[in-house]
Amino acid sequence: MSTATKPLRNRIVLIFDFDETLGPSTIQAYFDHLGIPYADFDARATERKRDLWQAPLAVADLLREYSHRADSPIRRDTMVAFGKEFPLFPGADGLVDCLKQYVAEKDGDITLEFVLLTAGFKTIAEHSLIGEQFDRVYGGELHFDDEGRILAARRVISHVDKVHYIKQLVEGLDLDKASELENTYVDHNPQDNYVPMSQVIYVGDGHSDMSAFQSVEKDGGVSIAIDPDQDGSWDGYENMSPGRRVHNVAPADYRSDSELIKSLKLALDLMVSRILLLRLGKEE
């Protein structure tokens, strides 16, 4: 009998950002949908960030202000409705089925888990076509009053917080308590991990995902950066710390013959092979 030294987990977890990764900027697209000028909102949010507001809190507080204006259409129900028609990038609506079928043809015992992890507010994302296809959705949360107006942010996820979420997901901890210290610093045996980081793929749109890219890459996973402008470039990549670089930067096109889908399939090939190797080591 041979014994593999690493834990065998017959699953691969794909973690996706939302804004500028699976579709355009959520708030800007929502404002455009409602016919509300976005430039003033964006300028005021930028000004607050210069005044050291945490970005999600700046956005949430401005959304609260806008939603309490007379006859404002900014309500929970319009967010949910817009989510259902959110304009995804080309081919994104078929992403889950495409990759699940691809892996199933290689090995029927390996499962793919799709996780949405956004630093934005998830009301729109979770009701989008892609959000409803994903196994789990994590993001900032807004608190609404009985009329659906925004009162405050009830949860925020900063770009740095994403690293803690990924760590806890890998360890199999409860992400609904992601801000609790005992969940962040719990003494955990890697042999008990829900999934090894080497079987995690992280997909994000660039600068805002640097910490997540680095966390996944340094422990053997694969990170892929999305170029929402679809020209295959990423400003400042050559000057980026080598530890934060990714396996590929691909245009935001999820159609079956795209560079992005080819990149995801190659990453899956790598992880499927690792699982099969470990499985071989477990066989008697």
PDB file of C-alpha atoms in Angstrom:
ATOM      1  CA  MET A   1       0.000   0.000   0.000  1.00  0.00           C
ATOM      2  CA  SER A   2       1.250   3.488  -0.870  1.00  0.00           C
ATOM      3  CA  THR A   3       0.439   6.479   1.298  1.00  0.00           C
ATOM      4  CA  ALA A   4       0.099  10.021   0.000  1.00  0.00           C
ATOM      5  CA  THR A   5       1.525  12.613   2.366  1.00  0.00           C
ATOM      6  CA  LYS A   6      -0.939  15.352   1.433  1.00  0.00           C
ATOM      7  CA  PRO A   7      -4.695  15.340   2.179  1.00  0.00           C
ATOM      8  CA  LEU A   8      -6.913  14.267  -0.700  1.00  0.00           C
ATOM      9  CA  ARG A   9      -9.846  16.557  -1.478  1.00  0.00           C
ATOM     10  CA  ASN A  10     -11.874  15.791  -4.595  1.00  0.00           C
ATOM     11  CA  ARG A  11     -12.897  19.398  -5.098  1.00  0.00           C
ATOM     12  CA  ILE A  12     -11.640  22.540  -6.771  1.00  0.00           C
ATOM     13  CA  VAL A  13     -12.830  25.965  -5.641  1.00  0.00           C
ATOM     14  CA  LEU A  14     -13.064  28.870  -8.071  1.00  0.00           C
ATOM     15  CA  ILE A  15     -13.359  32.280  -6.414  1.00  0.00           C
ATOM     16  CA  PHE A  16     -14.468  35.242  -8.512  1.00  0.00           C
ATOM     17  CA  ASP A  17     -14.621  38.945  -7.820  1.00  0.00           C
ATOM     18  CA  PHE A  18     -17.709  40.617  -9.326  1.00  0.00           C
ATOM     19  CA  ASP A  19     -17.260  44.258 -10.375  1.00  0.00           C
ATOM     20  CA  GLU A  20     -15.121  44.531 -13.534  1.00  0.00           C
ATOM     21  CA  THR A  21     -14.590  40.760 -13.387  1.00  0.00           C
ATOM     22  CA  LEU A  22     -17.920  39.182 -14.339  1.00  0.00           C
ATOM     23  CA  GLY A  23     -19.558  42.411 -15.454  1.00  0.00           C
ATOM     24  CA  PRO A  24     -19.149  46.205 -15.321  1.00  0.00           C
ATOM     25  CA  SER A  25     -18.988  48.366 -12.194  1.00  0.00           C
ATOM     26  CA  THR A  26     -22.144  47.515 -10.257  1.00  0.00           C
ATOM     27  CA  ILE A  27     -23.025  50.938  -8.855  1.00  0.00           C
ATOM     28  CA  GLN A  28     -22.285  52.792 -12.086  1.00  0.00           C
ATOM     29  CA  ALA A  29     -24.370  50.320 -14.095  1.00  0.00           C
ATOM     30  CA  TYR A  30     -27.188  50.610 -11.520  1.00  0.00           C
ATOM     31  CA  PHE A  31     -27.163  54.414 -11.690  1.00  0.00           C
ATOM     32  CA  ASP A  32     -27.167  54.296 -15.494  1.00  0.00           C
ATOM     33  CA  HIS A  33     -30.104  51.884 -15.362  1.00  0.00           C
ATOM     34  CA  LEU A  34     -32.049  54.270 -13.108  1.00  0.00           C
ATOM     35  CA  GLY A  35     -31.091  57.323 -15.167  1.00  0.00           C
ATOM     36  CA  ILE A  36     -29.198  58.938 -12.286  1.00  0.00           C
ATOM     37  CA  PRO A  37     -25.976  60.831 -13.177  1.00  0.00           C
ATOM     38  CA  TYR A  38     -23.070  58.835 -11.773  1.00  0.00           C
ATOM     39  CA  ALA A  39     -20.254  61.390 -12.113  1.00  0.00           C
ATOM     40  CA  ASP A  40     -21.237  63.414  -9.009  1.00  0.00           C
ATOM     41  CA  PHE A  41     -21.612  60.266  -6.888  1.00  0.00           C
ATOM     42  CA  ASP A  42     -18.219  58.995  -8.040  1.00  0.00           C
ATOM     43  CA  ALA A  43     -16.516  62.343  -7.384  1.00  0.00           C
ATOM     44  CA  ARG A  44     -17.930  62.545  -3.868  1.00  0.00           C
ATOM     45  CA  ALA A  45     -16.912  58.951  -3.112  1.00  0.00           C
ATOM     46  CA  THR A  46     -13.397  59.691  -4.370  1.00  0.00           C
ATOM     47  CA  GLU A  47     -13.219  62.810  -2.202  1.00  0.00           C
ATOM     48  CA  ARG A  48     -14.238  60.838   0.872  1.00  0.00           C
ATOM     49  CA  LYS A  49     -11.595  58.210   0.168  1.00  0.00           C
ATOM     50  CA  ARG A  50      -9.020  61.008   0.031  1.00  0.00           C
ATOM     51  CA  ASP A  51     -10.306  61.988   3.475  1.00  0.00           C
ATOM     52  CA  LEU A  52      -9.453  58.446   4.619  1.00  0.00           C
ATOM     53  CA  TRP A  53     -12.917  56.943   4.521  1.00  0.00           C
ATOM     54  CA  GLN A  54     -12.825  53.201   3.940  1.00  0.00           C
ATOM     55  CA  ALA A  55     -14.093  52.820   0.363  1.00  0.00           C
ATOM     56  CA  PRO A  56     -17.101  50.528   1.076  1.00  0.00           C
ATOM     57  CA  LEU A  57     -18.249  52.799   3.915  1.00  0.00           C
ATOM     58  CA  ALA A  58     -17.959  55.889   1.715  1.00  0.00           C
ATOM     59  CA  VAL A  59     -20.084  54.230  -0.955  1.00  0.00           C
ATOM     60  CA  ALA A  60     -22.645  52.917   1.537  1.00  0.00           C
ATOM     61  CA  ASP A  61     -23.103  56.292   3.201  1.00  0.00           C
ATOM     62  CA  LEU A  62     -23.593  58.049  -0.127  1.00  0.00           C
ATOM     63  CA  LEU A  63     -26.084  55.399  -1.220  1.00  0.00           C
ATOM     64  CA  ARG A  64     -27.940  56.005   2.054  1.00  0.00           C
ATOM     65  CA  GLU A  65     -28.053  59.731   1.311  1.00  0.00           C
ATOM     66  CA  TYR A  66     -29.239  59.233  -2.265  1.00  0.00           C
ATOM     67  CA  SER A  67     -31.893  56.700  -1.267  1.00  0.00           C
ATOM     68  CA  HIS A  68     -33.484  59.169   1.177  1.00  0.00           C
ATOM     69  CA  ARG A  69     -33.901  61.907  -1.399  1.00  0.00           C
ATOM     70  CA  ALA A  70     -37.463  62.709  -2.433  1.00  0.00           C
ATOM     71  CA  ASP A  71     -38.806  60.202  -4.974  1.00  0.00           C
ATOM     72  CA  SER A  72     -35.464  58.392  -5.102  1.00  0.00           C
ATOM     73  CA  PRO A  73     -35.619  55.087  -7.016  1.00  0.00           C
ATOM     74  CA  ILE A  74     -32.683  53.731  -5.030  1.00  0.00           C
ATOM     75  CA  ARG A  75     -34.378  50.975  -3.057  1.00  0.00           C
ATOM     76  CA  ARG A  76     -33.766  47.354  -2.283  1.00  0.00           C
ATOM     77  CA  ASP A  77     -36.432  46.224  -4.752  1.00  0.00           C
ATOM     78  CA  THR A  78     -34.882  48.150  -7.659  1.00  0.00           C
ATOM     79  CA  MET A  79     -31.471  46.682  -6.785  1.00  0.00           C
ATOM     80  CA  VAL A  80     -32.912  43.174  -6.837  1.00  0.00           C
ATOM     81  CA  ALA A  81     -34.728  43.840 -10.119  1.00  0.00           C
ATOM     82  CA  PHE A  82     -31.599  45.282 -11.716  1.00  0.00           C
ATOM     83  CA  GLY A  83     -29.581  42.310 -10.502  1.00  0.00           C
ATOM     84  CA  LYS A  84     -31.796  39.996 -12.521  1.00  0.00           C
ATOM     85  CA  GLU A  85     -30.899  41.867 -15.722  1.00  0.00           C
ATOM     86  CA  PHE A  86     -27.330  42.824 -14.835  1.00  0.00           C
ATOM     87  CA  PRO A  87     -25.217  42.986 -18.031  1.00  0.00           C
ATOM     88  CA  LEU A  88     -22.579  40.278 -17.645  1.00  0.00           C
ATOM     89  CA  PHE A  89     -19.455  40.124 -19.782  1.00  0.00           C
ATOM     90  CA  PRO A  90     -19.750  37.982 -22.949  1.00  0.00           C
ATOM     91  CA  GLY A  91     -20.188  34.298 -22.176  1.00  0.00           C
ATOM     92  CA  ALA A  92     -20.237  34.703 -18.380  1.00  0.00           C
ATOM     93  CA  ASP A  93     -23.757  33.286 -18.161  1.00  0.00           C
ATOM     94  CA  GLY A  94     -22.427  29.936 -19.435  1.00  0.00           C
ATOM     95  CA  LEU A  95     -19.244  29.900 -17.353  1.00  0.00           C
ATOM     96  CA  VAL A  96     -20.403  27.518 -14.624  1.00  0.00           C
ATOM     97  CA  ASP A  97     -21.868  24.881 -16.942  1.00  0.00           C
ATOM     98  CA  CYS A  98     -18.890  25.115 -19.307  1.00  0.00           C
ATOM     99  CA  LEU A  99     -16.271  24.433 -16.637  1.00  0.00           C
ATOM    100  CA  LYS A 100     -18.309  21.835 -14.756  1.00  0.00           C
ATOM    101  CA  GLN A 101     -18.785  19.861 -17.947  1.00  0.00           C
ATOM    102  CA  TYR A 102     -15.092  20.192 -18.769  1.00  0.00           C
ATOM    103  CA  VAL A 103     -13.999  18.704 -15.446  1.00  0.00           C
ATOM    104  CA  ALA A 104     -16.747  16.059 -15.407  1.00  0.00           C
ATOM    105  CA  GLU A 105     -15.425  14.710 -18.717  1.00  0.00           C
ATOM    106  CA  LYS A 106     -11.982  14.334 -17.100  1.00  0.00           C
ATOM    107  CA  ASP A 107     -13.133  12.817 -13.813  1.00  0.00           C
ATOM    108  CA  GLY A 108     -16.683  12.484 -12.551  1.00  0.00           C
ATOM    109  CA  ASP A 109     -15.642  12.349  -8.899  1.00  0.00           C
ATOM    110  CA  ILE A 110     -14.146  15.845  -8.834  1.00  0.00           C
ATOM    111  CA  THR A 111     -16.550  18.648  -7.997  1.00  0.00           C
ATOM    112  CA  LEU A 112     -16.186  22.336  -8.765  1.00  0.00           C
ATOM    113  CA  GLU A 113     -17.403  24.897  -6.269  1.00  0.00           C
ATOM    114  CA  PHE A 114     -18.014  28.460  -7.443  1.00  0.00           C
ATOM    115  CA  VAL A 115     -17.705  31.274  -4.908  1.00  0.00           C
ATOM    116  CA  LEU A 116     -18.419  34.956  -5.447  1.00  0.00           C
ATOM    117  CA  LEU A 117     -16.337  37.210  -3.192  1.00  0.00           C
ATOM    118  CA  THR A 118     -16.860  40.909  -3.772  1.00  0.00           C
ATOM    119  CA  ALA A 119     -15.747  43.984  -1.873  1.00  0.00           C
ATOM    120  CA  GLY A 120     -18.893  45.643  -3.213  1.00  0.00           C
ATOM    121  CA  PHE A 121     -22.402  45.232  -1.841  1.00  0.00           C
ATOM    122  CA  LYS A 122     -23.936  41.935  -2.825  1.00  0.00           C
ATOM    123  CA  THR A 123     -27.640  42.810  -3.255  1.00  0.00           C
ATOM    124  CA  ILE A 124     -27.274  43.207  -7.017  1.00  0.00           C
ATOM    125  CA  ALA A 125     -24.603  40.519  -7.459  1.00  0.00           C
ATOM    126  CA  GLU A 126     -26.470  37.760  -5.625  1.00  0.00           C
ATOM    127  CA  HIS A 127     -29.577  38.271  -7.765  1.00  0.00           C
ATOM    128  CA  SER A 128     -27.677  38.334 -11.050  1.00  0.00           C
ATOM    129  CA  LEU A 129     -27.829  35.363 -13.382  1.00  0.00           C
ATOM    130  CA  ILE A 130     -24.284  34.376 -12.475  1.00  0.00           C
ATOM    131  CA  GLY A 131     -24.802  34.993  -8.753  1.00  0.00           C
ATOM    132  CA  GLU A 132     -27.719  32.574  -8.737  1.00  0.00           C
ATOM    133  CA  GLN A 133     -25.539  29.933 -10.401  1.00  0.00           C
ATOM    134  CA  PHE A 134     -22.735  30.198  -7.847  1.00  0.00           C
ATOM    135  CA  ASP A 135     -22.636  27.953  -4.782  1.00  0.00           C
ATOM    136  CA  ARG A 136     -21.844  30.778  -2.355  1.00  0.00           C
ATOM    137  CA  VAL A 137     -21.965  34.556  -2.502  1.00  0.00           C
ATOM    138  CA  TYR A 138     -20.062  36.769  -0.064  1.00  0.00           C
ATOM    139  CA  GLY A 139     -19.899  40.535  -0.137  1.00  0.00           C
ATOM    140  CA  GLY A 140     -20.732  43.707   1.689  1.00  0.00           C
ATOM    141  CA  GLU A 141     -24.300  43.972   2.955  1.00  0.00           C
ATOM    142  CA  LEU A 142     -26.636  46.927   3.290  1.00  0.00           C
ATOM    143  CA  HIS A 143     -29.273  47.455   5.978  1.00  0.00           C
ATOM    144  CA  PHE A 144     -32.660  48.605   4.626  1.00  0.00           C
ATOM    145  CA  ASP A 145     -35.696  50.096   6.329  1.00  0.00           C
ATOM    146  CA  ASP A 146     -39.262  48.868   5.844  1.00  0.00           C
ATOM    147  CA  GLU A 147     -39.596  50.951   2.677  1.00  0.00           C
ATOM    148  CA  GLY A 148     -36.410  49.527   1.194  1.00  0.00           C
ATOM    149  CA  ARG A 149     -34.327  52.652   1.742  1.00  0.00           C
ATOM    150  CA  ILE A 150     -30.703  52.215   2.773  1.00  0.00           C
ATOM    151  CA  LEU A 151     -29.966  52.937   6.414  1.00  0.00           C
ATOM    152  CA  ALA A 152     -26.323  51.847   6.692  1.00  0.00           C
ATOM    153  CA  ALA A 153     -23.759  49.219   5.818  1.00  0.00           C
ATOM    154  CA  ARG A 154     -24.252  46.131   7.980  1.00  0.00           C
ATOM    155  CA  ARG A 155     -21.106  44.414   6.687  1.00  0.00           C
ATOM    156  CA  VAL A 156     -18.157  45.591   4.633  1.00  0.00           C
ATOM    157  CA  ILE A 157     -15.426  43.582   2.970  1.00  0.00           C
ATOM    158  CA  SER A 158     -12.276  45.486   2.147  1.00  0.00           C
ATOM    159  CA  HIS A 159      -9.785  44.213  -0.393  1.00  0.00           C
ATOM    160  CA  VAL A 160      -7.527  43.153   2.491  1.00  0.00           C
ATOM    161  CA  ASP A 161     -10.458  41.356   4.161  1.00  0.00           C
ATOM    162  CA  LYS A 162     -10.675  39.150   1.080  1.00  0.00           C
ATOM    163  CA  VAL A 163      -7.461  37.437   2.165  1.00  0.00           C
ATOM    164  CA  HIS A 164      -9.094  36.432   5.468  1.00  0.00           C
ATOM    165  CA  TYR A 165     -12.187  35.170   3.666  1.00  0.00           C
ATOM    166  CA  ILE A 166     -10.075  33.042   1.327  1.00  0.00           C
ATOM    167  CA  LYS A 167      -8.051  31.681   4.254  1.00  0.00           C
ATOM    168  CA  GLN A 168     -11.200  30.770   6.162  1.00  0.00           C
ATOM    169  CA  LEU A 169     -12.840  29.236   3.093  1.00  0.00           C
ATOM    170  CA  VAL A 170      -9.792  27.019   2.565  1.00  0.00           C
ATOM    171  CA  GLU A 171      -9.847  25.980   6.227  1.00  0.00           C
ATOM    172  CA  GLY A 172     -13.570  25.242   6.135  1.00  0.00           C
ATOM    173  CA  LEU A 173     -14.518  27.840   8.733  1.00  0.00           C
ATOM    174  CA  ASP A 174     -17.782  29.766   8.936  1.00  0.00           C
ATOM    175  CA  LEU A 175     -17.486  32.768   6.629  1.00  0.00           C
ATOM    176  CA  ASP A 176     -20.664  34.291   8.020  1.00  0.00           C
ATOM    177  CA  LYS A 177     -18.516  35.134  11.052  1.00  0.00           C
ATOM    178  CA  ALA A 178     -15.546  36.292   8.983  1.00  0.00           C
ATOM    179  CA  SER A 179     -14.837  39.378  11.080  1.00  0.00           C
ATOM    180  CA  GLU A 180     -14.643  37.455  14.354  1.00  0.00           C
ATOM    181  CA  LEU A 181     -11.121  37.159  15.763  1.00  0.00           C
ATOM    182  CA  GLU A 182     -11.517  33.504  16.700  1.00  0.00           C
ATOM    183  CA  ASN A 183     -12.235  32.726  13.050  1.00  0.00           C
ATOM    184  CA  THR A 184      -9.284  34.717  11.749  1.00  0.00           C
ATOM    185  CA  TYR A 185      -6.657  33.449  14.144  1.00  0.00           C
ATOM    186  CA  VAL A 186      -7.998  30.035  15.091  1.00  0.00           C
ATOM    187  CA  ASP A 187      -5.365  27.311  15.502  1.00  0.00           C
ATOM    188  CA  HIS A 188      -6.077  25.079  12.538  1.00  0.00           C
ATOM    189  CA  ASN A 189      -4.409  21.891  11.282  1.00  0.00           C
ATOM    190  CA  PRO A 190      -3.834  22.146   7.499  1.00  0.00           C
ATOM    191  CA  GLN A 191      -4.555  18.412   7.256  1.00  0.00           C
ATOM    192  CA  ASP A 192      -8.174  19.296   8.080  1.00  0.00           C
ATOM    193  CA  ASN A 193      -8.524  21.903   5.321  1.00  0.00           C
ATOM    194  CA  TYR A 194     -11.742  21.974   3.310  1.00  0.00           C
ATOM    195  CA  VAL A 195      -9.615  22.343   0.186  1.00  0.00           C
ATOM    196  CA  PRO A 196      -5.856  22.865  -0.264  1.00  0.00           C
ATOM    197  CA  MET A 197      -4.891  26.268  -1.639  1.00  0.00           C
ATOM    198  CA  SER A 198      -3.263  24.417  -4.540  1.00  0.00           C
ATOM    199  CA  GLN A 199      -6.831  23.589  -5.659  1.00  0.00           C
ATOM    200  CA  VAL A 200      -8.063  27.180  -5.556  1.00  0.00           C
ATOM    201  CA  ILE A 201      -8.397  29.491  -8.562  1.00  0.00           C
ATOM    202  CA  TYR A 202      -8.898  33.204  -7.892  1.00  0.00           C
ATOM    203  CA  VAL A 203     -10.148  35.524 -10.632  1.00  0.00           C
ATOM    204  CA  GLY A 204     -10.175  39.308 -10.169  1.00  0.00           C
ATOM    205  CA  ASP A 205      -9.859  42.499 -12.142  1.00  0.00           C
ATOM    206  CA  GLY A 206      -6.441  43.736 -11.082  1.00  0.00           C
ATOM    207  CA  HIS A 207      -5.099  46.290  -8.635  1.00  0.00           C
ATOM    208  CA  SER A 208      -7.880  45.904  -6.061  1.00  0.00           C
ATOM    209  CA  ASP A 209      -7.256  42.164  -5.873  1.00  0.00           C
ATOM    210  CA  MET A 210      -3.481  42.290  -5.323  1.00  0.00           C
ATOM    211  CA  SER A 211      -3.574  40.890  -1.784  1.00  0.00           C
ATOM    212  CA  ALA A 212      -5.876  38.046  -2.811  1.00  0.00           C
ATOM    213  CA  PHE A 213      -3.678  37.251  -5.818  1.00  0.00           C
ATOM    214  CA  GLN A 214      -0.618  37.055  -3.598  1.00  0.00           C
ATOM    215  CA  SER A 215      -2.319  34.940  -0.918  1.00  0.00           C
ATOM    216  CA  VAL A 216      -3.517  32.344  -3.426  1.00  0.00           C
ATOM    217  CA  GLU A 217      -0.345  32.243  -5.508  1.00  0.00           C
ATOM    218  CA  LYS A 218       2.121  31.885  -2.644  1.00  0.00           C
ATOM    219  CA  ASP A 219       0.427  28.715  -1.403  1.00  0.00           C
ATOM    220  CA  GLY A 220       0.227  26.992  -4.772  1.00  0.00           C
ATOM    221  CA  GLY A 221      -3.081  28.187  -6.188  1.00  0.00           C
ATOM    222  CA  VAL A 222      -3.677  29.974  -9.480  1.00  0.00           C
ATOM    223  CA  SER A 223      -4.675  33.614  -9.909  1.00  0.00           C
ATOM    224  CA  ILE A 224      -5.932  35.078 -13.176  1.00  0.00           C
ATOM    225  CA  ALA A 225      -6.398  38.800 -13.688  1.00  0.00           C
ATOM    226  CA  ILE A 226      -9.221  40.169 -15.798  1.00  0.00           C
ATOM    227  CA  ASP A 227      -8.727  43.067 -18.162  1.00  0.00           C
ATOM    228  CA  PRO A 228     -12.207  44.644 -18.416  1.00  0.00           C
ATOM    229  CA  ASP A 229     -11.078  46.779 -21.366  1.00  0.00           C
ATOM    230  CA  GLN A 230     -10.453  43.537 -23.264  1.00  0.00           C
ATOM    231  CA  ASP A 231      -7.154  44.621 -24.798  1.00  0.00           C
ATOM    232  CA  GLY A 232      -5.016  42.092 -22.886  1.00  0.00           C
ATOM    233  CA  SER A 233      -3.047  44.732 -20.983  1.00  0.00           C
ATOM    234  CA  TRP A 234      -2.796  45.719 -17.356  1.00  0.00           C
ATOM    235  CA  ASP A 235      -1.270  49.094 -16.512  1.00  0.00           C
ATOM    236  CA  GLY A 236       1.646  48.874 -14.101  1.00  0.00           C
ATOM    237  CA  TYR A 237       2.053  45.102 -14.327  1.00  0.00           C
ATOM    238  CA  GLU A 238       5.791  45.313 -15.080  1.00  0.00           C
ATOM    239  CA  ASN A 239       6.339  47.385 -11.930  1.00  0.00           C
ATOM    240  CA  MET A 240       4.313  45.060  -9.717  1.00  0.00           C
ATOM    241  CA  SER A 241       5.993  43.124  -6.923  1.00  0.00           C
ATOM    242  CA  PRO A 242       6.849  39.657  -8.318  1.00  0.00           C
ATOM    243  CA  GLY A 243       5.043  38.061  -5.379  1.00  0.00           C
ATOM    244  CA  ARG A 244       1.770  39.617  -6.528  1.00  0.00           C
ATOM    245  CA  ARG A 245       1.947  38.656 -10.166  1.00  0.00           C
ATOM    246  CA  VAL A 246      -0.573  36.256 -11.629  1.00  0.00           C
ATOM    247  CA  HIS A 247      -0.511  33.342 -14.048  1.00  0.00           C
ATOM    248  CA  ASN A 248      -2.196  35.323 -16.794  1.00  0.00           C
ATOM    249  CA  VAL A 249      -3.975  38.586 -17.601  1.00  0.00           C
ATOM    250  CA  ALA A 250      -6.872  37.887 -19.959  1.00  0.00           C
ATOM    251  CA  PRO A 251      -9.575  40.021 -21.598  1.00  0.00           C
ATOM    252  CA  ALA A 252     -13.029  39.933 -19.973  1.00  0.00           C
ATOM    253  CA  ASP A 253     -14.496  37.445 -22.439  1.00  0.00           C
ATOM    254  CA  TYR A 254     -15.917  34.161 -21.150  1.00  0.00           C
ATOM    255  CA  ARG A 255     -16.950  32.687 -24.491  1.00  0.00           C
ATOM    256  CA  SER A 256     -15.820  29.117 -25.086  1.00  0.00           C
ATOM    257  CA  ASP A 257     -12.927  29.945 -27.415  1.00  0.00           C
ATOM    258  CA  SER A 258     -11.615  32.918 -25.417  1.00  0.00           C
ATOM    259  CA  GLU A 259      -8.184  33.276 -23.849  1.00  0.00           C
ATOM    260  CA  LEU A 260      -9.820  33.510 -20.435  1.00  0.00           C
ATOM    261  CA  ILE A 261     -11.688  30.208 -20.728  1.00  0.00           C
ATOM    262  CA  LYS A 262      -8.555  28.545 -22.113  1.00  0.00           C
ATOM    263  CA  SER A 263      -6.621  29.895 -19.117  1.00  0.00           C
ATOM    264  CA  LEU A 264      -9.217  28.582 -16.659  1.00  0.00           C
ATOM    265  CA  LYS A 265      -9.225  25.169 -18.321  1.00  0.00           C
ATOM    266  CA  LEU A 266      -5.426  24.943 -18.148  1.00  0.00           C
ATOM    267  CA  ALA A 267      -5.572  25.822 -14.453  1.00  0.00           C
ATOM    268  CA  LEU A 268      -8.197  23.105 -13.969  1.00  0.00           C
ATOM    269  CA  ASP A 269      -6.023  20.619 -15.879  1.00  0.00           C
ATOM    270  CA  LEU A 270      -3.223  21.309 -13.409  1.00  0.00           C
ATOM    271  CA  MET A 271      -5.461  20.795 -10.391  1.00  0.00           C
ATOM    272  CA  VAL A 272      -7.201  17.711 -11.747  1.00  0.00           C
ATOM    273  CA  SER A 273      -3.779  16.145 -12.314  1.00  0.00           C
ATOM    274  CA  ARG A 274      -2.771  16.920  -8.735  1.00  0.00           C
ATOM    275  CA  ILE A 275      -5.933  15.290  -7.405  1.00  0.00           C
ATOM    276  CA  LEU A 276      -5.436  12.196  -9.560  1.00  0.00           C
ATOM    277  CA  LEU A 277      -1.823  11.930  -8.396  1.00  0.00           C
ATOM    278  CA  LEU A 278      -2.882  12.150  -4.749  1.00  0.00           C
ATOM    279  CA  ARG A 279      -5.663   9.646  -5.363  1.00  0.00           C
ATOM    280  CA  LEU A 280      -3.146   7.253  -6.872  1.00  0.00           C
ATOM    281  CA  GLY A 281      -1.050   7.617  -3.735  1.00  0.00           C
ATOM    282  CA  LYS A 282      -4.049   6.642  -1.594  1.00  0.00           C
ATOM    283  CA  GLU A 283      -4.852   3.477  -3.513  1.00  0.00           C
ATOM    284  CA  GLU A 284      -3.918   0.143  -2.063  1.00  0.00           C
TER     285      GLU A 284
END
